[in-house]
Amino acid sequence: MSFQDLESGRGRSTRKFNGGRQDSTQAVASGIFQINTGVSTFQRLVNTLGTPKDTPELREKLHKTRLHIGQLVKDTSAKLKEASETDHQSGVNPSKKIADAKLARDFQAVLKEFQKAQQTAAERETTYTPFVPQSALPSSYTAGEVDKVPEQRAQLQESKRQELVLLDNEIAFNEAVIEEREQGIQEIHQQIGEVNEIFKDLAVLVNDQGVMIDDIGTHIDNSRAATSQGKSQLVQAAKTQKSNSSLTCLLLVIFGIVLLIVIIVLAA
Amino acid sequence: MAIIFALVARGTVVLSEFSATSTNASSISKQILEKLPGNDSDSHMSYSQDRYIFHVKRTDGLTVLCMADETAGRNIPFAFLDDIHQRFVKTYGRAIHSAQAYSMNDEFSRVLSQQMEFYSNDPNADRMSRIKGEMSQVRNVMIENIDKVLDRGERLELLVDKTENMQGNTFRFRKQARRYRTIMWWRNVKLTIALILVLALVVYIAMAFVCHGPSLPSCFK
């Protein structure tokens, strides 16, 4: 009996706890998603500042979007705080803690992005003034002022026509400059081609002359070898000639002696 | 001279001008200033008249105009206009807006003259012209190099012929030297043989006397 009572009580408390966790976490996720969407819209509006689409209506829309995102940030911040308070209780599922930590990080990131977009918006709002189109003028005009509208329209058309004339002049000028520059570049290109041809011809000539110089080297080497051999031959010939001279002298001396003996014998 | 006339004006008020030759450019340029389209908006325009072209550049309410030869093209005249505009603004600054007609002419006409000279004659005025000039120089140098190499080729041919002749001569020298050595050797051989014969004859005669007869009878007894 008492056991059944205890089990019944635990079941009830578990069910209540599950419901609370799911509501809190999902609310934070939903809030962050809405803030992300709002910040994207805000950034798109900020990018329009400074363009012809920049009108007082756009600035009003920008302001409303900023307020809306601010409100979303407040609500989501409160929910996140509530979820983190729940996390501190004992017996909480660890996966819930991890999910809440991730949501907190995402919230910080989206907040930073929103602050950056706000800064850009402030800069551009001070830099540019909104463009007021003609159609936006109030419809309650006096008869005299209504008469001025055709004149203003005519002036506007005249100034636009003059602007077109100026643009045509600029285009003609730029085209002429570009054509002249292209012609100069063509001439330089042609001259570089000519120099390239000259270099090729020079290479051919230098190659041929290399062959000639090789021939000259060969001739000189052959001449050197032949001269050396001739020189050695002449050296040997000189030695032989010296020996010949000695032999000739010896023969003459012997003839002299023989002749002398013959004369002495005949005289006796 | 490519740029002949130059002028600086605020609206239709001429502040300074210079003309290299006596022409009617001054009056024509005044007409151009009056007929310029647009109200003080920046623009570049060129008007042709006879053989000359008037180039006009208007920036920040200041108009610079020059008359140039047809052959000058557009790059150099508009570079000249840019340069004059910068120098003028740098020199006179805010005084431009309140100056009277021709009040800067005494000082600035000299600057106009110098810059006209520079942009007309100096090849460095335009990067394209400078590169063209340098490429022409390179081409001329290479043509000179080709001529020098051809001349060198001719001399090398002469040198080949001469070394060929030298080679032939040294071959003949070697052959003659070898022949001379052979002749000397044979002469040496002949002299040696002659010496041996003479010595043998002398010995024979001496022995004939000693042995008392031509057949040497007493020596072989």
Short mmCIF file of C-alpha atoms in Angstrom, two decimals:
data_model
loop_
_atom_site.label_atom_id
_atom_site.label_comp_id
_atom_site.label_asym_id
_atom_site.label_seq_id
_atom_site.Cartn_x
_atom_site.Cartn_y
_atom_site.Cartn_z
CA MET A 1 0.00 0.00 0.00
CA SER A 2 2.68 2.46 1.02
CA PHE A 3 4.88 1.27 -1.88
CA GLN A 4 2.10 1.91 -4.37
CA ASP A 5 1.63 5.41 -3.00
CA LEU A 6 5.35 6.26 -3.30
CA GLU A 7 5.50 5.06 -6.93
CA SER A 8 2.42 7.00 -7.87
CA GLY A 9 3.87 10.24 -6.44
CA ARG A 10 7.19 9.93 -8.32
CA GLY A 11 5.41 9.35 -11.61
CA ARG A 12 3.42 12.53 -11.28
CA SER A 13 6.43 14.68 -10.46
CA THR A 14 8.40 13.26 -13.43
CA ARG A 15 5.63 14.11 -15.86
CA LYS A 16 5.46 17.70 -14.65
CA PHE A 17 9.26 18.09 -14.91
CA ASN A 18 9.32 16.87 -18.52
CA GLY A 19 6.65 19.34 -19.57
CA GLY A 20 8.50 22.29 -18.02
CA ARG A 21 11.83 21.47 -19.66
CA GLN A 22 10.35 21.09 -23.12
CA ASP A 23 8.46 24.38 -22.95
CA SER A 24 11.45 26.40 -21.74
CA THR A 25 14.04 25.14 -24.26
CA GLN A 26 11.74 25.27 -27.24
CA ALA A 27 10.70 28.81 -26.38
CA VAL A 28 14.34 29.95 -26.37
CA ALA A 29 15.05 28.24 -29.71
CA SER A 30 11.96 29.80 -31.26
CA GLY A 31 12.96 33.23 -29.97
CA ILE A 32 16.47 32.97 -31.39
CA PHE A 33 15.06 31.93 -34.75
CA GLN A 34 12.75 34.94 -34.82
CA ILE A 35 15.61 37.28 -33.87
CA ASN A 36 17.72 35.82 -36.72
CA THR A 37 14.94 36.48 -39.19
CA GLY A 38 14.46 40.00 -37.88
CA VAL A 39 18.16 40.79 -38.09
CA SER A 40 18.25 39.59 -41.71
CA THR A 41 15.36 41.88 -42.56
CA PHE A 42 17.04 44.73 -40.71
CA GLN A 43 20.29 44.22 -42.61
CA ARG A 44 18.45 44.23 -45.92
CA LEU A 45 16.86 47.55 -44.99
CA VAL A 46 20.24 48.94 -43.89
CA ASN A 47 21.75 48.01 -47.25
CA THR A 48 19.09 50.11 -48.94
CA LEU A 49 20.21 53.27 -47.12
CA GLY A 50 22.06 55.68 -49.41
CA THR A 51 20.37 54.41 -52.58
CA PRO A 52 17.50 55.97 -54.55
CA LYS A 53 15.17 53.66 -52.63
CA ASP A 54 16.07 55.46 -49.40
CA THR A 55 12.76 57.14 -48.45
CA PRO A 56 11.21 58.34 -45.18
CA GLU A 57 8.88 55.32 -45.29
CA LEU A 58 11.90 53.03 -45.42
CA ARG A 59 13.45 54.79 -42.45
CA GLU A 60 10.19 54.40 -40.52
CA LYS A 61 10.15 50.69 -41.37
CA LEU A 62 13.77 50.45 -40.24
CA HIS A 63 12.86 52.02 -36.92
CA LYS A 64 9.92 49.66 -36.38
CA THR A 65 12.05 46.64 -37.23
CA ARG A 66 14.66 47.76 -34.75
CA LEU A 67 12.05 48.08 -31.98
CA HIS A 68 10.57 44.70 -32.84
CA ILE A 69 13.97 42.99 -32.65
CA GLY A 70 14.64 44.73 -29.34
CA GLN A 71 11.42 43.32 -27.91
CA LEU A 72 12.27 39.84 -29.16
CA VAL A 73 15.71 40.10 -27.55
CA LYS A 74 14.16 41.00 -24.20
CA ASP A 75 11.69 38.10 -24.28
CA THR A 76 14.28 35.56 -25.37
CA SER A 77 16.73 36.79 -22.75
CA ALA A 78 14.15 36.27 -20.01
CA LYS A 79 13.39 32.77 -21.27
CA LEU A 80 17.05 31.88 -21.45
CA LYS A 81 17.57 33.04 -17.88
CA GLU A 82 14.63 30.91 -16.77
CA ALA A 83 16.05 27.88 -18.58
CA SER A 84 19.49 28.35 -17.04
CA GLU A 85 17.95 28.64 -13.57
CA THR A 86 16.24 25.30 -14.14
CA ASP A 87 19.60 23.79 -15.14
CA HIS A 88 21.06 24.53 -11.72
CA GLN A 89 18.58 22.19 -10.00
CA SER A 90 19.78 18.73 -9.11
CA GLY A 91 18.76 15.73 -11.13
CA VAL A 92 18.68 17.60 -14.48
CA ASN A 93 19.39 15.66 -17.68
CA PRO A 94 22.96 16.46 -18.97
CA SER A 95 21.81 16.65 -22.61
CA LYS A 96 19.48 19.48 -21.60
CA LYS A 97 22.42 21.39 -20.12
CA ILE A 98 24.37 20.99 -23.34
CA ALA A 99 21.40 22.13 -25.45
CA ASP A 100 20.87 25.19 -23.24
CA ALA A 101 24.56 26.11 -23.43
CA LYS A 102 24.41 25.89 -27.23
CA LEU A 103 21.32 28.11 -27.29
CA ALA A 104 23.07 30.65 -25.07
CA ARG A 105 26.02 30.76 -27.47
CA ASP A 106 23.71 31.18 -30.48
CA PHE A 107 21.91 33.99 -28.65
CA GLN A 108 25.20 35.80 -28.01
CA ALA A 109 26.18 35.47 -31.68
CA VAL A 110 22.89 36.82 -32.98
CA LEU A 111 23.04 39.70 -30.48
CA LYS A 112 26.50 40.66 -31.71
CA GLU A 113 25.29 40.60 -35.29
CA PHE A 114 22.34 42.83 -34.41
CA GLN A 115 24.61 45.36 -32.68
CA LYS A 116 26.86 45.49 -35.74
CA ALA A 117 23.87 46.07 -38.03
CA GLN A 118 22.62 48.82 -35.71
CA GLN A 119 26.01 50.55 -35.86
CA THR A 120 26.02 50.45 -39.66
CA ALA A 121 22.48 51.80 -39.73
CA ALA A 122 23.41 54.70 -37.44
CA GLU A 123 26.41 55.61 -39.62
CA ARG A 124 24.44 55.55 -42.83
CA GLU A 125 21.46 57.42 -41.39
CA THR A 126 23.73 60.33 -40.50
CA THR A 127 25.69 60.17 -43.77
CA TYR A 128 22.77 60.14 -46.19
CA THR A 129 19.52 62.07 -46.33
CA PRO A 130 16.41 60.30 -47.59
CA PHE A 131 15.41 60.74 -51.21
CA VAL A 132 11.99 62.42 -51.47
CA PRO A 133 10.24 61.36 -54.69
CA GLN A 134 7.85 63.73 -56.43
CA SER A 135 4.89 61.43 -55.91
CA ALA A 136 5.45 61.58 -52.15
CA LEU A 137 4.64 65.27 -52.00
CA PRO A 138 1.37 66.06 -50.16
CA SER A 139 -1.63 66.18 -52.43
CA SER A 140 -3.05 69.40 -50.95
CA TYR A 141 -1.54 71.93 -53.35
CA THR A 142 -2.83 75.38 -54.20
CA ALA A 143 -3.72 76.20 -57.80
CA GLY A 144 -0.55 78.25 -58.27
CA GLU A 145 1.69 75.52 -56.98
CA VAL A 146 -0.06 72.94 -59.09
CA ASP A 147 0.75 75.07 -62.13
CA LYS A 148 4.46 74.89 -61.26
CA VAL A 149 4.56 71.10 -61.57
CA PRO A 150 4.63 71.06 -65.41
CA GLU A 151 7.44 73.64 -65.39
CA GLN A 152 9.43 71.57 -62.92
CA ARG A 153 8.82 68.48 -64.99
CA ALA A 154 10.01 70.29 -68.13
CA GLN A 155 13.12 71.53 -66.31
CA LEU A 156 13.77 68.05 -65.06
CA GLN A 157 13.53 66.64 -68.57
CA GLU A 158 15.80 69.38 -69.92
CA SER A 159 18.45 68.70 -67.30
CA LYS A 160 18.19 64.97 -67.97
CA ARG A 161 18.65 65.60 -71.67
CA GLN A 162 21.73 67.74 -70.98
CA GLU A 163 23.03 65.04 -68.70
CA LEU A 164 22.63 62.53 -71.53
CA VAL A 165 24.51 64.83 -73.89
CA LEU A 166 27.35 65.10 -71.39
CA LEU A 167 27.45 61.34 -70.96
CA ASP A 168 27.57 60.89 -74.73
CA ASN A 169 30.48 63.32 -74.89
CA GLU A 170 32.30 61.45 -72.14
CA ILE A 171 31.70 58.15 -73.92
CA ALA A 172 32.99 59.53 -77.22
CA PHE A 173 36.05 60.96 -75.47
CA ASN A 174 36.81 57.70 -73.67
CA GLU A 175 36.37 55.68 -76.85
CA ALA A 176 38.78 57.96 -78.70
CA VAL A 177 41.36 57.69 -75.92
CA ILE A 178 40.97 53.91 -75.79
CA GLU A 179 41.35 53.61 -79.56
CA GLU A 180 44.48 55.75 -79.56
CA ARG A 181 45.95 53.75 -76.71
CA GLU A 182 45.15 50.49 -78.46
CA GLN A 183 46.90 51.74 -81.58
CA GLY A 184 49.98 52.61 -79.52
CA ILE A 185 49.92 49.17 -77.93
CA GLN A 186 49.65 47.56 -81.37
CA GLU A 187 52.72 49.49 -82.52
CA ILE A 188 54.69 48.46 -79.45
CA HIS A 189 53.58 44.86 -80.01
CA GLN A 190 54.79 45.03 -83.61
CA GLN A 191 58.15 46.51 -82.58
CA ILE A 192 58.62 43.79 -79.98
CA GLY A 193 57.90 41.21 -82.69
CA GLU A 194 60.56 42.80 -84.89
CA VAL A 195 63.09 42.78 -82.07
CA ASN A 196 62.26 39.11 -81.51
CA GLU A 197 62.99 38.35 -85.18
CA ILE A 198 66.28 40.24 -84.95
CA PHE A 199 67.29 38.23 -81.92
CA LYS A 200 66.54 34.98 -83.75
CA ASP A 201 68.63 36.07 -86.74
CA LEU A 202 71.44 37.04 -84.41
CA ALA A 203 71.30 33.59 -82.81
CA VAL A 204 71.61 31.92 -86.21
CA LEU A 205 74.59 34.09 -87.15
CA VAL A 206 76.33 33.47 -83.85
CA ASN A 207 75.80 29.72 -84.25
CA ASP A 208 77.38 29.74 -87.72
CA GLN A 209 80.34 31.74 -86.47
CA GLY A 210 80.77 29.23 -83.67
CA VAL A 211 81.29 26.56 -86.31
CA MET A 212 83.87 28.78 -88.05
CA ILE A 213 85.73 29.33 -84.82
CA ASP A 214 85.81 25.58 -84.24
CA ASP A 215 87.37 25.15 -87.70
CA ILE A 216 89.95 27.79 -86.90
CA GLY A 217 90.78 25.99 -83.68
CA THR A 218 91.22 22.71 -85.52
CA HIS A 219 93.51 24.30 -88.10
CA ILE A 220 95.67 25.88 -85.43
CA ASP A 221 95.95 22.63 -83.48
CA ASN A 222 96.99 20.75 -86.62
CA SER A 223 99.53 23.45 -87.45
CA ARG A 224 100.97 23.22 -83.96
CA ALA A 225 101.36 19.45 -84.19
CA ALA A 226 102.96 19.57 -87.67
CA THR A 227 105.35 22.31 -86.58
CA SER A 228 106.44 20.29 -83.57
CA GLN A 229 107.15 17.23 -85.69
CA GLY A 230 109.00 19.29 -88.29
CA LYS A 231 111.08 20.85 -85.54
CA SER A 232 112.10 17.45 -84.17
CA GLN A 233 113.04 16.27 -87.67
CA LEU A 234 115.21 19.35 -88.15
CA VAL A 235 116.93 18.78 -84.82
CA GLN A 236 117.90 15.27 -85.88
CA ALA A 237 119.07 16.56 -89.26
CA ALA A 238 121.27 19.11 -87.50
CA LYS A 239 122.90 16.38 -85.39
CA THR A 240 123.56 14.26 -88.49
CA GLN A 241 125.05 17.25 -90.30
CA LYS A 242 127.50 17.85 -87.44
CA SER A 243 128.62 14.21 -87.60
CA ASN A 244 129.07 14.50 -91.37
CA SER A 245 131.39 17.47 -90.91
CA SER A 246 133.62 15.49 -88.54
CA LEU A 247 133.88 12.56 -90.94
CA THR A 248 134.75 14.85 -93.84
CA CYS A 249 137.62 16.41 -91.89
CA LEU A 250 138.95 12.99 -90.93
CA LEU A 251 138.97 11.84 -94.56
CA LEU A 252 140.84 14.95 -95.67
CA VAL A 253 143.51 14.43 -92.99
CA ILE A 254 144.05 10.81 -94.02
CA PHE A 255 144.39 11.76 -97.67
CA GLY A 256 146.95 14.38 -96.71
CA ILE A 257 149.09 11.88 -94.79
CA VAL A 258 149.01 9.29 -97.58
CA LEU A 259 149.96 11.91 -100.14
CA LEU A 260 152.85 13.04 -97.95
CA ILE A 261 154.22 9.47 -97.59
CA VAL A 262 154.01 8.86 -101.34
CA ILE A 263 155.92 12.04 -102.07
CA ILE A 264 158.65 11.15 -99.56
CA VAL A 265 159.05 7.65 -101.03
CA LEU A 266 159.26 8.97 -104.59
CA ALA A 267 161.77 11.63 -103.61
CA ALA A 268 164.03 9.04 -102.08
CA MET B 1 55.28 71.84 -81.65
CA ALA B 2 52.13 69.77 -81.05
CA ILE B 3 50.30 72.05 -78.56
CA ILE B 4 50.08 75.60 -79.85
CA PHE B 5 47.69 77.43 -77.53
CA ALA B 6 46.56 76.96 -73.93
CA LEU B 7 44.04 78.71 -71.72
CA VAL B 8 42.62 78.51 -68.19
CA ALA B 9 39.17 79.91 -67.45
CA ARG B 10 36.47 80.01 -64.79
CA GLY B 11 33.18 79.72 -66.64
CA THR B 12 33.63 82.17 -69.50
CA VAL B 13 36.16 84.36 -67.64
CA VAL B 14 39.67 83.76 -69.00
CA LEU B 15 42.23 83.80 -66.18
CA SER B 16 45.40 82.98 -68.11
CA GLU B 17 46.37 82.06 -71.64
CA PHE B 18 49.45 81.55 -73.78
CA SER B 19 49.91 81.21 -77.53
CA ALA B 20 53.07 79.81 -79.12
CA THR B 21 52.27 81.40 -82.51
CA SER B 22 50.03 84.23 -83.62
CA THR B 23 46.68 82.66 -84.43
CA ASN B 24 43.00 83.36 -83.93
CA ALA B 25 42.86 80.65 -81.29
CA SER B 26 41.99 83.15 -78.58
CA SER B 27 38.71 84.25 -80.16
CA ILE B 28 37.76 80.72 -81.19
CA SER B 29 38.39 79.45 -77.67
CA LYS B 30 36.16 82.19 -76.25
CA GLN B 31 33.36 81.02 -78.52
CA ILE B 32 33.94 77.46 -77.35
CA LEU B 33 33.79 78.52 -73.71
CA GLU B 34 30.42 80.16 -74.31
CA LYS B 35 29.01 77.16 -76.16
CA LEU B 36 30.14 74.46 -73.74
CA PRO B 37 27.16 72.24 -72.84
CA GLY B 38 26.18 71.58 -69.25
CA ASN B 39 26.45 73.95 -66.31
CA ASP B 40 29.78 73.53 -64.55
CA SER B 41 29.67 69.74 -64.70
CA ASP B 42 32.92 67.83 -65.21
CA SER B 43 33.52 66.84 -68.81
CA HIS B 44 36.09 66.16 -71.55
CA MET B 45 35.44 67.41 -75.10
CA SER B 46 37.30 67.91 -78.37
CA TYR B 47 36.33 70.27 -81.19
CA SER B 48 38.06 70.18 -84.57
CA GLN B 49 38.66 73.30 -86.68
CA ASP B 50 40.76 73.17 -89.89
CA ARG B 51 43.90 71.18 -89.07
CA TYR B 52 43.71 71.80 -85.32
CA ILE B 53 41.68 70.32 -82.49
CA PHE B 54 40.57 72.16 -79.38
CA HIS B 55 40.62 69.91 -76.31
CA VAL B 56 38.58 71.06 -73.32
CA LYS B 57 38.56 69.67 -69.81
CA ARG B 58 36.33 71.05 -67.07
CA THR B 59 36.71 69.98 -63.46
CA ASP B 60 35.26 71.57 -60.31
CA GLY B 61 34.18 74.69 -62.21
CA LEU B 62 37.63 75.34 -63.71
CA THR B 63 38.03 74.96 -67.47
CA VAL B 64 41.35 74.18 -69.15
CA LEU B 65 41.56 74.39 -72.93
CA CYS B 66 44.33 73.78 -75.45
CA MET B 67 44.67 73.83 -79.22
CA ALA B 68 46.77 71.01 -80.60
CA ASP B 69 47.86 69.65 -83.94
CA GLU B 70 45.80 66.85 -85.44
CA THR B 71 48.75 64.46 -85.15
CA ALA B 72 49.04 64.95 -81.39
CA GLY B 73 46.16 62.56 -80.71
CA ARG B 74 44.34 62.78 -77.39
CA ASN B 75 46.50 61.18 -74.73
CA ILE B 76 49.15 63.89 -74.66
CA PRO B 77 46.82 66.93 -74.88
CA PHE B 78 44.59 65.64 -72.09
CA ALA B 79 47.61 64.73 -69.96
CA PHE B 80 48.71 68.33 -70.52
CA LEU B 81 45.28 69.61 -69.43
CA ASP B 82 45.35 67.47 -66.28
CA ASP B 83 48.80 68.75 -65.41
CA ILE B 84 47.87 72.41 -65.98
CA HIS B 85 44.72 72.01 -63.91
CA GLN B 86 46.66 70.57 -60.96
CA ARG B 87 49.36 73.24 -61.14
CA PHE B 88 46.81 76.04 -61.37
CA VAL B 89 44.76 74.81 -58.41
CA LYS B 90 47.90 74.22 -56.37
CA THR B 91 49.24 77.70 -57.13
CA TYR B 92 46.11 79.82 -56.70
CA GLY B 93 43.71 77.76 -54.56
CA ARG B 94 40.59 79.63 -53.48
CA ALA B 95 41.59 82.81 -55.32
CA ILE B 96 40.30 81.14 -58.49
CA HIS B 97 36.68 81.76 -57.53
CA SER B 98 37.04 85.52 -57.12
CA ALA B 99 39.81 86.35 -59.60
CA GLN B 100 39.31 88.91 -62.35
CA ALA B 101 39.90 88.29 -66.04
CA TYR B 102 43.58 87.74 -66.99
CA SER B 103 44.69 88.42 -63.42
CA MET B 104 46.94 85.33 -63.36
CA ASN B 105 48.25 85.76 -66.88
CA ASP B 106 51.58 87.40 -65.97
CA GLU B 107 52.76 84.53 -63.77
CA PHE B 108 51.01 81.50 -65.18
CA SER B 109 51.59 82.09 -68.89
CA ARG B 110 55.23 81.14 -68.35
CA VAL B 111 54.13 77.87 -66.74
CA LEU B 112 51.80 77.28 -69.69
CA SER B 113 54.68 77.89 -72.08
CA GLN B 114 57.03 75.49 -70.29
CA GLN B 115 54.46 72.72 -70.08
CA MET B 116 53.46 73.19 -73.72
CA GLU B 117 57.11 72.73 -74.63
CA PHE B 118 57.41 69.68 -72.38
CA TYR B 119 54.31 67.89 -73.61
CA SER B 120 55.05 68.70 -77.24
CA ASN B 121 58.66 67.57 -77.42
CA ASP B 122 59.65 65.38 -74.49
CA PRO B 123 58.99 61.67 -75.13
CA ASN B 124 58.63 61.11 -71.38
CA ALA B 125 55.35 63.05 -71.42
CA ASP B 126 53.47 59.94 -72.40
CA ARG B 127 54.32 56.46 -71.14
CA MET B 128 53.23 54.93 -74.44
CA SER B 129 55.51 57.26 -76.41
CA ARG B 130 58.40 56.55 -74.08
CA ILE B 131 57.99 52.80 -74.48
CA LYS B 132 57.75 53.25 -78.23
CA GLY B 133 60.94 55.32 -78.20
CA GLU B 134 62.75 52.76 -76.09
CA MET B 135 61.62 49.90 -78.33
CA SER B 136 62.89 51.85 -81.34
CA GLN B 137 66.24 52.29 -79.60
CA VAL B 138 66.39 48.58 -78.79
CA ARG B 139 65.58 47.76 -82.40
CA ASN B 140 68.30 50.10 -83.67
CA VAL B 141 70.86 48.66 -81.26
CA MET B 142 69.94 45.15 -82.36
CA ILE B 143 70.30 46.10 -86.02
CA GLU B 144 73.75 47.50 -85.23
CA ASN B 145 74.54 44.26 -83.44
CA ILE B 146 73.51 42.29 -86.51
CA ASP B 147 75.82 44.43 -88.65
CA LYS B 148 78.73 43.94 -86.26
CA VAL B 149 78.15 40.20 -86.11
CA LEU B 150 78.07 40.01 -89.91
CA ASP B 151 81.34 41.94 -90.07
CA ARG B 152 82.80 39.57 -87.49
CA GLY B 153 81.61 36.68 -89.63
CA GLU B 154 83.50 38.01 -92.63
CA ARG B 155 86.68 38.36 -90.59
CA LEU B 156 86.22 34.87 -89.21
CA GLU B 157 85.96 33.54 -92.75
CA LEU B 158 89.26 35.25 -93.60
CA LEU B 159 90.77 33.77 -90.47
CA VAL B 160 89.53 30.31 -91.44
CA ASP B 161 91.21 30.67 -94.84
CA LYS B 162 94.45 31.88 -93.32
CA THR B 163 94.59 29.16 -90.70
CA GLU B 164 93.87 26.63 -93.44
CA ASN B 165 96.81 27.97 -95.42
CA MET B 166 98.95 27.88 -92.31
CA GLN B 167 97.97 24.28 -91.73
CA GLY B 168 98.95 23.36 -95.30
CA ASN B 169 102.27 25.13 -94.97
CA THR B 170 103.08 23.39 -91.73
CA PHE B 171 102.26 20.02 -93.28
CA ARG B 172 104.69 20.79 -96.14
CA PHE B 173 107.29 21.97 -93.64
CA ARG B 174 107.03 18.71 -91.78
CA LYS B 175 107.44 16.69 -94.99
CA GLN B 176 110.48 18.70 -96.10
CA ALA B 177 112.03 18.41 -92.65
CA ARG B 178 111.63 14.64 -92.74
CA ARG B 179 113.19 14.47 -96.24
CA TYR B 180 116.12 16.66 -95.14
CA ARG B 181 116.76 14.41 -92.17
CA THR B 182 116.82 11.37 -94.50
CA ILE B 183 119.30 13.04 -96.84
CA MET B 184 121.57 13.92 -93.95
CA TRP B 185 121.44 10.35 -92.68
CA TRP B 186 122.41 8.87 -96.01
CA ARG B 187 125.28 11.32 -96.40
CA ASN B 188 126.53 10.30 -92.98
CA VAL B 189 126.38 6.64 -94.01
CA LYS B 190 128.35 7.31 -97.20
CA LEU B 191 131.09 9.20 -95.39
CA THR B 192 131.45 6.43 -92.84
CA ILE B 193 131.87 3.79 -95.55
CA ALA B 194 134.39 5.97 -97.41
CA LEU B 195 136.42 6.41 -94.23
CA ILE B 196 136.50 2.67 -93.63
CA LEU B 197 137.71 1.98 -97.22
CA VAL B 198 140.46 4.61 -97.04
CA LEU B 199 141.73 3.24 -93.73
CA ALA B 200 141.78 -0.31 -95.13
CA LEU B 201 143.73 0.83 -98.18
CA VAL B 202 146.34 2.63 -96.08
CA VAL B 203 146.84 -0.42 -93.86
CA TYR B 204 147.25 -2.65 -96.95
CA ILE B 205 149.89 -0.43 -98.49
CA ALA B 206 151.84 -0.25 -95.25
CA MET B 207 151.82 -4.04 -94.84
CA ALA B 208 152.87 -4.45 -98.48
CA PHE B 209 155.99 -2.41 -97.81
CA VAL B 210 156.78 -4.26 -94.57
CA CYS B 211 156.24 -7.75 -96.07
CA HIS B 212 158.26 -7.07 -99.23
CA GLY B 213 155.62 -7.69 -101.86
CA PRO B 214 152.13 -7.06 -103.08
CA SER B 215 150.93 -10.47 -102.02
CA LEU B 216 152.51 -10.25 -98.56
CA PRO B 217 154.64 -13.43 -98.86
CA SER B 218 156.88 -13.08 -95.84
CA CYS B 219 154.02 -12.32 -93.42
CA PHE B 220 152.16 -15.57 -94.14
CA LYS B 221 155.22 -17.89 -94.27
#
